[in-house]
mmCIF file with all atom_site columns, C-alpha atoms in Angstrom:
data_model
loop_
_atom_site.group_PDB
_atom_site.id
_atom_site.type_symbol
_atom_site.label_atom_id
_atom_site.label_alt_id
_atom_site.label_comp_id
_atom_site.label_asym_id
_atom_site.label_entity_id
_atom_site.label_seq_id
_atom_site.pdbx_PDB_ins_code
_atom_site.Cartn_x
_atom_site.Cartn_y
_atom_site.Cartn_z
_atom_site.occupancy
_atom_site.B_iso_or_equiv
_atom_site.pdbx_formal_charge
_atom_site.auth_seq_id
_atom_site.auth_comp_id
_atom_site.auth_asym_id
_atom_site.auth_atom_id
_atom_site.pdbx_PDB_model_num
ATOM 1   C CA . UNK A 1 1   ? 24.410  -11.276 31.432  1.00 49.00 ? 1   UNK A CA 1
ATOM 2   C CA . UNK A 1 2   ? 24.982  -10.510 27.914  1.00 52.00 ? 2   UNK A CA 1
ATOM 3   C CA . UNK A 1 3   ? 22.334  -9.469  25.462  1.00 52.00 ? 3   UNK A CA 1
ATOM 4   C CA . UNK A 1 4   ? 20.941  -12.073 22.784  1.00 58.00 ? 4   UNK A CA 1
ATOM 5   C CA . UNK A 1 5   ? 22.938  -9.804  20.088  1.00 56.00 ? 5   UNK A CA 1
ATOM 6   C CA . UNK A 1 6   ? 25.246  -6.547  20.131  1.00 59.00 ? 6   UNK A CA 1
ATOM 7   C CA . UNK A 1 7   ? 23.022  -3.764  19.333  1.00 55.00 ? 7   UNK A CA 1
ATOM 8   C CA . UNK A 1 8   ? 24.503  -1.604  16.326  1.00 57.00 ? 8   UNK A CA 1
ATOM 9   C CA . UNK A 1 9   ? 24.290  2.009   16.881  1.00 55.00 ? 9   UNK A CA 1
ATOM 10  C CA . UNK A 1 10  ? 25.522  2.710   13.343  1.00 60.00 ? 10  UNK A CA 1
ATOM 11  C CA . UNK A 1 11  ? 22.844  0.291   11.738  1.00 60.00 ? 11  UNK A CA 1
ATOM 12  C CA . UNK A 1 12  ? 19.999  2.382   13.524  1.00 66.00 ? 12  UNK A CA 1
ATOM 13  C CA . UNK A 1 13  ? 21.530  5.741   12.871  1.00 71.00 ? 13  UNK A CA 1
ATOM 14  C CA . UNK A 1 14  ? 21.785  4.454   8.576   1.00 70.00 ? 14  UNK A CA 1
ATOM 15  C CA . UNK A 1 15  ? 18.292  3.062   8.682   1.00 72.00 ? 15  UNK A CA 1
ATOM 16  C CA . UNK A 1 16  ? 17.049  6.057   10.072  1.00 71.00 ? 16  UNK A CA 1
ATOM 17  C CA . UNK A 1 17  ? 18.542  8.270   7.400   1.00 72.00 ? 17  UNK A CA 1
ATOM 18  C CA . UNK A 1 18  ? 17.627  5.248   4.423   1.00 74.00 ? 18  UNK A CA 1
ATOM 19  C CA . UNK A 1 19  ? 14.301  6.441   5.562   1.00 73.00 ? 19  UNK A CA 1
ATOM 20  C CA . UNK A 1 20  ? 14.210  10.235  5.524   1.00 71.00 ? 20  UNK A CA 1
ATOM 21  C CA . UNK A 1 21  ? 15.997  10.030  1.967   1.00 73.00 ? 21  UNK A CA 1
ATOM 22  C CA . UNK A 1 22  ? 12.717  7.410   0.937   1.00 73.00 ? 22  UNK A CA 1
ATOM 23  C CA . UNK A 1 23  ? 10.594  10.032  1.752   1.00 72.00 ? 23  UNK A CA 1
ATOM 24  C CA . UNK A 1 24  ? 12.190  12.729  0.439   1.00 70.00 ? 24  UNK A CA 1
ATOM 25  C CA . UNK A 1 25  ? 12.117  10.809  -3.044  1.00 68.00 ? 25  UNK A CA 1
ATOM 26  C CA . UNK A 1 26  ? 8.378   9.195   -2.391  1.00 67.00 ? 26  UNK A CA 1
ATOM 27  C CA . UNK A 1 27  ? 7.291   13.109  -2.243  1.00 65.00 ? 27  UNK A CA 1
ATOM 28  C CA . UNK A 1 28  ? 8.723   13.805  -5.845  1.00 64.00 ? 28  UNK A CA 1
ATOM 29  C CA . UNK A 1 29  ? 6.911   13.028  -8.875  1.00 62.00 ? 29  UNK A CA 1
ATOM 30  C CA . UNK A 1 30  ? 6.741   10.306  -11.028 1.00 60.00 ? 30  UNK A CA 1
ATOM 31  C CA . UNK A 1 31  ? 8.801   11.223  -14.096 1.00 61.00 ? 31  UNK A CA 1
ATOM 32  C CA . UNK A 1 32  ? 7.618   8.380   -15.258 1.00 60.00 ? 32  UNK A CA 1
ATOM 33  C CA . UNK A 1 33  ? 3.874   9.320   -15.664 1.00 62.00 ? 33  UNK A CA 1
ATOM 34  C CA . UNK A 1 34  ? 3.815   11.011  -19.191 1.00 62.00 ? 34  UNK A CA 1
ATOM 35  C CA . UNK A 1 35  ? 0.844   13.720  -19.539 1.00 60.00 ? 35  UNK A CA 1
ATOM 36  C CA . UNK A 1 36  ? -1.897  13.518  -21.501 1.00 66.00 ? 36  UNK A CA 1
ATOM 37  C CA . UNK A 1 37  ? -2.312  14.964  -25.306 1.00 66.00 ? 37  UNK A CA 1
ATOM 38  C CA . UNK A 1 38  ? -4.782  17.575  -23.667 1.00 69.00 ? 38  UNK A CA 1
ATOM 39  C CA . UNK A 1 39  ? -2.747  18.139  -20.682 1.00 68.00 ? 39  UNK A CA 1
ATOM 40  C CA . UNK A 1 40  ? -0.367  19.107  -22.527 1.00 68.00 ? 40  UNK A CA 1
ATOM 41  C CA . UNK A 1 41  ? -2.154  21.435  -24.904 1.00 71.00 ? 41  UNK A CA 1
ATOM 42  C CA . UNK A 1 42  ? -3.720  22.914  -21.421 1.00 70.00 ? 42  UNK A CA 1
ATOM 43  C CA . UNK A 1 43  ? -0.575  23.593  -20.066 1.00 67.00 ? 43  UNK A CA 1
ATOM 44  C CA . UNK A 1 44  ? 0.952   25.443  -23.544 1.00 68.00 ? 44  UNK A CA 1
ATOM 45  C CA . UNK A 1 45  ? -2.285  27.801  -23.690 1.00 68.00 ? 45  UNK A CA 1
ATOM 46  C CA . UNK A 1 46  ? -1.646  28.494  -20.123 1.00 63.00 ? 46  UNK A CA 1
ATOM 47  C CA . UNK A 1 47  ? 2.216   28.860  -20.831 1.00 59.00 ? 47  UNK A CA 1
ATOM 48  C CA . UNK A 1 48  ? 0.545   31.469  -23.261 1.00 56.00 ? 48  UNK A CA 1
ATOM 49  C CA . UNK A 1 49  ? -1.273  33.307  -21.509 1.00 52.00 ? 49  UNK A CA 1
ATOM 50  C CA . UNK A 1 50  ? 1.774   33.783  -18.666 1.00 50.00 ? 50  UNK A CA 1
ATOM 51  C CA . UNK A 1 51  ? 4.292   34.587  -20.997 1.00 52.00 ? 51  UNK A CA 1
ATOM 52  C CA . UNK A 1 52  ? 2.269   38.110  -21.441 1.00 52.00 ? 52  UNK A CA 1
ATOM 53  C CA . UNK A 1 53  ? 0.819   39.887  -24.659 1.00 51.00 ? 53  UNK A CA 1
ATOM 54  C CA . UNK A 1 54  ? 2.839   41.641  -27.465 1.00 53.00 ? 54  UNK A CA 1
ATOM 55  C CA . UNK A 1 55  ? 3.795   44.565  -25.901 1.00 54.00 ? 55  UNK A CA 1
ATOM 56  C CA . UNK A 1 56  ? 5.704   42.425  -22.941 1.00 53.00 ? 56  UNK A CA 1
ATOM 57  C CA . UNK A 1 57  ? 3.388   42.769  -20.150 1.00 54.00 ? 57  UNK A CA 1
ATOM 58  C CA . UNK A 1 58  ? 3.681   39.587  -17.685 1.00 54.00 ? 58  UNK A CA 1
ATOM 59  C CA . UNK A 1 59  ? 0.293   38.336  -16.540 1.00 53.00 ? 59  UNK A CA 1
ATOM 60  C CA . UNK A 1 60  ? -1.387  39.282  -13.802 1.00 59.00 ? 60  UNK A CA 1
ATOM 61  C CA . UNK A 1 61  ? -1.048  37.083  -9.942  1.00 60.00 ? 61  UNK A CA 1
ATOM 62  C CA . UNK A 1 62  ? -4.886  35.901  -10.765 1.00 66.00 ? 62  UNK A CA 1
ATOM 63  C CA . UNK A 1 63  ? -3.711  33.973  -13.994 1.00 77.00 ? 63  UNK A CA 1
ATOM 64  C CA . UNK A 1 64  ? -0.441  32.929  -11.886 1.00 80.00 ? 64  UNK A CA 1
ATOM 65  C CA . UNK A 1 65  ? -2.789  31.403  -9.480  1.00 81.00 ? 65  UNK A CA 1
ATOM 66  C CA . UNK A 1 66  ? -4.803  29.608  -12.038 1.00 83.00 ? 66  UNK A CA 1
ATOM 67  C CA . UNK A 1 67  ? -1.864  28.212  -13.716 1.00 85.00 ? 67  UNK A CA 1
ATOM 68  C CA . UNK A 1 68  ? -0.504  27.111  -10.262 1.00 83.00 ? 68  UNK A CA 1
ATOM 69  C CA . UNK A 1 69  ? -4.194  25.573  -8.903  1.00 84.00 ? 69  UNK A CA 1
ATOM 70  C CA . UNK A 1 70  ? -4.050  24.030  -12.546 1.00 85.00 ? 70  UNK A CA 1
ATOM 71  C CA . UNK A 1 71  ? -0.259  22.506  -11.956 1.00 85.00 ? 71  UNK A CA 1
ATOM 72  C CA . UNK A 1 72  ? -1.574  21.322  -8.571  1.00 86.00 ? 72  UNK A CA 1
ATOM 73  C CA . UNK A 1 73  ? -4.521  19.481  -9.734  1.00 86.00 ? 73  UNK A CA 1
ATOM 74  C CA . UNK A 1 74  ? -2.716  17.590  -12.072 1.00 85.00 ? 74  UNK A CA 1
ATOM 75  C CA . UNK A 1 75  ? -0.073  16.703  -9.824  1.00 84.00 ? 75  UNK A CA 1
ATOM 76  C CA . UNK A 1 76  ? -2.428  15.217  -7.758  1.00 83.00 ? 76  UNK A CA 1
ATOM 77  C CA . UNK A 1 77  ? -3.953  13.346  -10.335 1.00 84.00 ? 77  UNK A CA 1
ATOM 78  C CA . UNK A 1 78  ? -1.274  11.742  -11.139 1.00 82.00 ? 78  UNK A CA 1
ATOM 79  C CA . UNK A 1 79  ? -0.449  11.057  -7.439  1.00 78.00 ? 79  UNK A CA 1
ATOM 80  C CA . UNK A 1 80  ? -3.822  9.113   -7.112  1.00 75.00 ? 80  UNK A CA 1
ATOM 81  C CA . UNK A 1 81  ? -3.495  7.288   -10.435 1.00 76.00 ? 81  UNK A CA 1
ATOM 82  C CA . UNK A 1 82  ? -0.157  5.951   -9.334  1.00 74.00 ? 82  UNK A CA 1
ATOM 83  C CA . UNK A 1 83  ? -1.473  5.283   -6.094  1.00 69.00 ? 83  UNK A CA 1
ATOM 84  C CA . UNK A 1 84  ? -4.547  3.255   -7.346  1.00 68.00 ? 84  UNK A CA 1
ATOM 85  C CA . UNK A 1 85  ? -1.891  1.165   -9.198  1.00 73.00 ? 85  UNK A CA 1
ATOM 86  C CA . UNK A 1 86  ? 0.224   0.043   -6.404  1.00 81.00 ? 86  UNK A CA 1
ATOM 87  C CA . UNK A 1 87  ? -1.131  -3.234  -4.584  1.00 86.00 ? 87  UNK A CA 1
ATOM 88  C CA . UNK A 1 88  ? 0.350   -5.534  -1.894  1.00 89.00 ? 88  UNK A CA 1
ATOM 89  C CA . UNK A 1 89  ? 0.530   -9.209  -1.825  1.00 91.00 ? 89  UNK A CA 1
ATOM 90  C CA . UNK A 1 90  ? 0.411   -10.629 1.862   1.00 91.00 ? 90  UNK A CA 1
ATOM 91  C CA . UNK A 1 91  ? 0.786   -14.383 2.753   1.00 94.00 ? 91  UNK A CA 1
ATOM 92  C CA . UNK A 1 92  ? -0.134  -15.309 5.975   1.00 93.00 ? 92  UNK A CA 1
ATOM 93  C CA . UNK A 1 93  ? -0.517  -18.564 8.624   1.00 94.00 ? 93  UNK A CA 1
ATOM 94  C CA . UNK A 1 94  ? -3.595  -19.230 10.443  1.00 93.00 ? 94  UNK A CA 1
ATOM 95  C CA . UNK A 1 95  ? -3.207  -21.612 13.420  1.00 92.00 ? 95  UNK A CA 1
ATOM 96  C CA . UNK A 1 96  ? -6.379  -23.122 14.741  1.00 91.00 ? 96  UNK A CA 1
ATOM 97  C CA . UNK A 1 97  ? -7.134  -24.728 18.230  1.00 87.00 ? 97  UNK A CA 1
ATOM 98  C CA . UNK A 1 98  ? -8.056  -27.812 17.499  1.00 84.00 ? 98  UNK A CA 1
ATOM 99  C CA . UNK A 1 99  ? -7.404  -31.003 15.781  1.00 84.00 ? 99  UNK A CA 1
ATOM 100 C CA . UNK A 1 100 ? -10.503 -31.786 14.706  1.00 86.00 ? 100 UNK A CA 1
ATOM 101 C CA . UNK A 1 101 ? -11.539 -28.855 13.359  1.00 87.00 ? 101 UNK A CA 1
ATOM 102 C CA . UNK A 1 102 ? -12.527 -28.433 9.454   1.00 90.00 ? 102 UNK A CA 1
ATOM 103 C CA . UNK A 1 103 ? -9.716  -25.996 8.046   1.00 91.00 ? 103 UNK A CA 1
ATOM 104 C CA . UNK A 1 104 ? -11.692 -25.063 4.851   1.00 92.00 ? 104 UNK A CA 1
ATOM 105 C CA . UNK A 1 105 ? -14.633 -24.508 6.794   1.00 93.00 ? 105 UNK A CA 1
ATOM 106 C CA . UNK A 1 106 ? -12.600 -21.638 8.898   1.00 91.00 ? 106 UNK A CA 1
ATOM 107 C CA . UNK A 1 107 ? -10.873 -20.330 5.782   1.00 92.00 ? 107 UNK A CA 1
ATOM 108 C CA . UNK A 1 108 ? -14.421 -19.899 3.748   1.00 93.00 ? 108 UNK A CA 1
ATOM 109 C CA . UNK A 1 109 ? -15.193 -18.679 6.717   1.00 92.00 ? 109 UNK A CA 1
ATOM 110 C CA . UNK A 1 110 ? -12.250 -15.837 7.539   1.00 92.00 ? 110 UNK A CA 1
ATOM 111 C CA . UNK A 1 111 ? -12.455 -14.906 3.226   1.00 91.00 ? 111 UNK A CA 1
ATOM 112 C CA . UNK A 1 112 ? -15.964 -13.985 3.702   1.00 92.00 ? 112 UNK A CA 1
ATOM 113 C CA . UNK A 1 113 ? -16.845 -12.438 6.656   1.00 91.00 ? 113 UNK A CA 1
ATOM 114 C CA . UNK A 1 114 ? -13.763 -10.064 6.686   1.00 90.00 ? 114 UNK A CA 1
ATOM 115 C CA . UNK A 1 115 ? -14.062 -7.344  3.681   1.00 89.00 ? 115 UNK A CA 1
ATOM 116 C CA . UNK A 1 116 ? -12.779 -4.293  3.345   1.00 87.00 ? 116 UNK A CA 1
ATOM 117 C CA . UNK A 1 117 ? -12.291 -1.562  0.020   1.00 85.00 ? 117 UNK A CA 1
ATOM 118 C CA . UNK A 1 118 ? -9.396  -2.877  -1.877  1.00 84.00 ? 118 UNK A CA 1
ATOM 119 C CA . UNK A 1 119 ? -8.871  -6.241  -0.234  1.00 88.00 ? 119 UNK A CA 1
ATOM 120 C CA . UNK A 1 120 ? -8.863  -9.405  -2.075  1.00 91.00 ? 120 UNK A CA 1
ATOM 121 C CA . UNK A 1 121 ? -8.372  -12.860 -1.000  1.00 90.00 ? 121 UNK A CA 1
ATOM 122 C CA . UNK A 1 122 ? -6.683  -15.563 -2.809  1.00 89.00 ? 122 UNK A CA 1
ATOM 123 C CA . UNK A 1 123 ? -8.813  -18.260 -4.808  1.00 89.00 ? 123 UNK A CA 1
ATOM 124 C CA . UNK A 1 124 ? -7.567  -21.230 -2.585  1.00 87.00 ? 124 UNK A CA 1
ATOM 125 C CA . UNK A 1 125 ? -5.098  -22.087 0.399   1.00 90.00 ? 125 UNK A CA 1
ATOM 126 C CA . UNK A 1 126 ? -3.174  -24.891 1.223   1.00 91.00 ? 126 UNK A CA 1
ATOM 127 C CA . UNK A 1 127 ? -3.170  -26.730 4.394   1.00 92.00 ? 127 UNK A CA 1
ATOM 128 C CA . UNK A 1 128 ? 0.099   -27.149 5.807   1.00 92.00 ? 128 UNK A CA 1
ATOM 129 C CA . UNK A 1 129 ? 1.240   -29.664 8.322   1.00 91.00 ? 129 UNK A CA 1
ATOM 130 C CA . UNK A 1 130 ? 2.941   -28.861 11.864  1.00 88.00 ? 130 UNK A CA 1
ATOM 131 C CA . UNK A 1 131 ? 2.829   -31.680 13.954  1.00 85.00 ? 131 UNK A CA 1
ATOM 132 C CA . UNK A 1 132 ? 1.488   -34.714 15.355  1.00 85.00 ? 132 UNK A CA 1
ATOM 133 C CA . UNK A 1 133 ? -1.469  -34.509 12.813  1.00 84.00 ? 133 UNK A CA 1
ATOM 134 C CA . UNK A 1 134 ? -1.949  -30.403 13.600  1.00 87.00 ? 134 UNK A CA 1
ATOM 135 C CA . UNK A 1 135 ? -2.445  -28.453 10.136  1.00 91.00 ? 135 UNK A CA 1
ATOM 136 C CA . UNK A 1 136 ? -2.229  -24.530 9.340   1.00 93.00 ? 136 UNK A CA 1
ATOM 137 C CA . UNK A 1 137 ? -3.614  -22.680 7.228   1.00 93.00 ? 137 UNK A CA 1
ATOM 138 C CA . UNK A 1 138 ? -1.860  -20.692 4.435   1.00 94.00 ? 138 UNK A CA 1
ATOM 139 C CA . UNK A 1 139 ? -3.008  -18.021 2.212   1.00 93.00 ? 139 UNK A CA 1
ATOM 140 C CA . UNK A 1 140 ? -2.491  -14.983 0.852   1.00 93.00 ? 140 UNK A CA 1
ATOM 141 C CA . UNK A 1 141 ? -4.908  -11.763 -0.238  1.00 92.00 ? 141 UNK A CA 1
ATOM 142 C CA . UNK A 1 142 ? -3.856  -8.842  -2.055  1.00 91.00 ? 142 UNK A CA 1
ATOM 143 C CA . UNK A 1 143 ? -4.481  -5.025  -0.482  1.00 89.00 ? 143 UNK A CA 1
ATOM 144 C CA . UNK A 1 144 ? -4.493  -1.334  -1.078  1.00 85.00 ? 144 UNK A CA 1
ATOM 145 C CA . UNK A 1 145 ? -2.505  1.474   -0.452  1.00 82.00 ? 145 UNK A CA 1
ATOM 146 C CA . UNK A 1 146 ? -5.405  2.489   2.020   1.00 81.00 ? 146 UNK A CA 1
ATOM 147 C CA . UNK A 1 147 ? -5.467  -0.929  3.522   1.00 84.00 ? 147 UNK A CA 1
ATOM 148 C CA . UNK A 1 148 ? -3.991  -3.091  6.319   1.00 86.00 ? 148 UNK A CA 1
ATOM 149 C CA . UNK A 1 149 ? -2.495  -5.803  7.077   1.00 88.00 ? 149 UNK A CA 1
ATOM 150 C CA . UNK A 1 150 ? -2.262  -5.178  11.062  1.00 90.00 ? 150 UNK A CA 1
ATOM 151 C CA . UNK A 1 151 ? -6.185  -5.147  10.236  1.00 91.00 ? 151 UNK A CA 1
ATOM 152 C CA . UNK A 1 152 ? -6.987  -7.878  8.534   1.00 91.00 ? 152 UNK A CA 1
ATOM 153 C CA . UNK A 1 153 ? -4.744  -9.855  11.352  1.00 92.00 ? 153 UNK A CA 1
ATOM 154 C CA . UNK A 1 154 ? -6.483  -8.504  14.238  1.00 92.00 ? 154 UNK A CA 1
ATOM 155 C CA . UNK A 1 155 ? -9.923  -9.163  12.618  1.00 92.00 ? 155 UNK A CA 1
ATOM 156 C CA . UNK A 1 156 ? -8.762  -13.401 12.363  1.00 92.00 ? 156 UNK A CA 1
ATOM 157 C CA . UNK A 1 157 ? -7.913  -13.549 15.331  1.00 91.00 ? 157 UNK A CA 1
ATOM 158 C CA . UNK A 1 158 ? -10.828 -11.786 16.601  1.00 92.00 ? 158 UNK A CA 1
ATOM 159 C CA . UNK A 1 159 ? -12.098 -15.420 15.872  1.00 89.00 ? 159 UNK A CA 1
ATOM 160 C CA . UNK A 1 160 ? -10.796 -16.408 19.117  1.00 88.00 ? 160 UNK A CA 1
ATOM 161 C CA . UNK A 1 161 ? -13.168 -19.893 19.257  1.00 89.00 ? 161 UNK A CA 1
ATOM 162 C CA . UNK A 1 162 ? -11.557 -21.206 16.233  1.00 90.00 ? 162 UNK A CA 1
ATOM 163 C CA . UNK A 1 163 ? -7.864  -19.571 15.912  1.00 92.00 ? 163 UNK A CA 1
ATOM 164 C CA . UNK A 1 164 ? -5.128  -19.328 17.907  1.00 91.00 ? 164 UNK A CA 1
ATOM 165 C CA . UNK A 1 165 ? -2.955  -17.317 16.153  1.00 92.00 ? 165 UNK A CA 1
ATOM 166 C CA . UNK A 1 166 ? -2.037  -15.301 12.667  1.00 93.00 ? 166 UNK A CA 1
ATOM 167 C CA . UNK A 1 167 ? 1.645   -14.920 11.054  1.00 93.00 ? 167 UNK A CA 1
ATOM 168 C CA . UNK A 1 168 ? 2.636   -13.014 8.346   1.00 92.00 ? 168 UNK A CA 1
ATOM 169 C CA . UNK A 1 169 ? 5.116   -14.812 6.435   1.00 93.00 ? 169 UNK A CA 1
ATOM 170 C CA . UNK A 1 170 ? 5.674   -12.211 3.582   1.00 92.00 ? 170 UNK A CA 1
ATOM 171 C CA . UNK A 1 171 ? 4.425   -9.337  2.191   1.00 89.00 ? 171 UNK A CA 1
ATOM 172 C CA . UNK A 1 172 ? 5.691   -8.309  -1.411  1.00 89.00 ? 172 UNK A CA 1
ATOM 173 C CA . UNK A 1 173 ? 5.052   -4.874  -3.155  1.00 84.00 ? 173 UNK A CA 1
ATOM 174 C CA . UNK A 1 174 ? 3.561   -5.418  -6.873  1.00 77.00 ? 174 UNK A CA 1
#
């Protein structure tokens, strides 16, 4: 018996490697993110104070460690403004059991009883058909870095009276 498809050695060994270069430039920062006015007057009295006084004298490993704890905190603040930023637009397919059963109901239902920090669900949904009179459900809800989508799935079809099963169709970066 042959396999559905020819497994690609290569392919696995370049995805692997796509993903240790990702990190490797997710860990750098954002060149983008242009200090503030007093940032950057902090950071010039600092460069100051470790360029040492008239007579040449460097300054001592304290100051070095406040310039460094200083460097550090802004890095981080950056980090967590940039993080705050970046949001993720899911759509997903909720299949119910039954014919018969009301559609919006269930999705008022699923958009209000499942909340989390950062998650927001879409103002509407559309009802799709599938077959011989059988309709889905399909919406989408935006999430946090600090959010998932493997949890907000789980928690639908913890609903296991009214759905049968969640898809995730797509699930764009913004």
């Amino acid at each position: 018996m042959s396999a559905p498809f020819d497994y690609d050695f290569d392919m696995d060994e370049m995805s692997v490697a796509l993903s240790y270069v990702m990190m490797a430039v997710a860990s750098r920062p954002d060149p983008t993110i242009v200090p503030k006015k007093e940032e950057m007057e902090e950071e010039a009295k600092l460069g100051k104070e470790e360029q040492g006084n008239e007579r040449g004298e460097v300054a001592p490993k304290d100051d070095q460690a406040k310039i460094n704890a200083h460097h550090r905190k802004a890095a981080e603040e950056r980090f967590a403004q940039k993080e705050s930023k970046e949001r993720t637009l899911v759509c997903i397919e909720v299949k119910p059991w039954d014919v018969d059963q009301d559609l919006m109901e269930l999705w008022k239902k699923i958009t209000t009883s499942i909340t989390q920090d950062g998650l927001k669900w879409g103002e509407s949904c559309t009802l799709v058909p599938v077959a011989f009179g059988i309709k889905k459900i399909r919406c989408t809800f935006t999430m946090g870095v600090n959010n998932s989508s493997d949890d907000v799935v789980e928690a639908i079809e913890a609903m296991e009276d009214e759905v049968q099963s969640v898809d995730i169709t797509s699930m764009n970066v913004l």
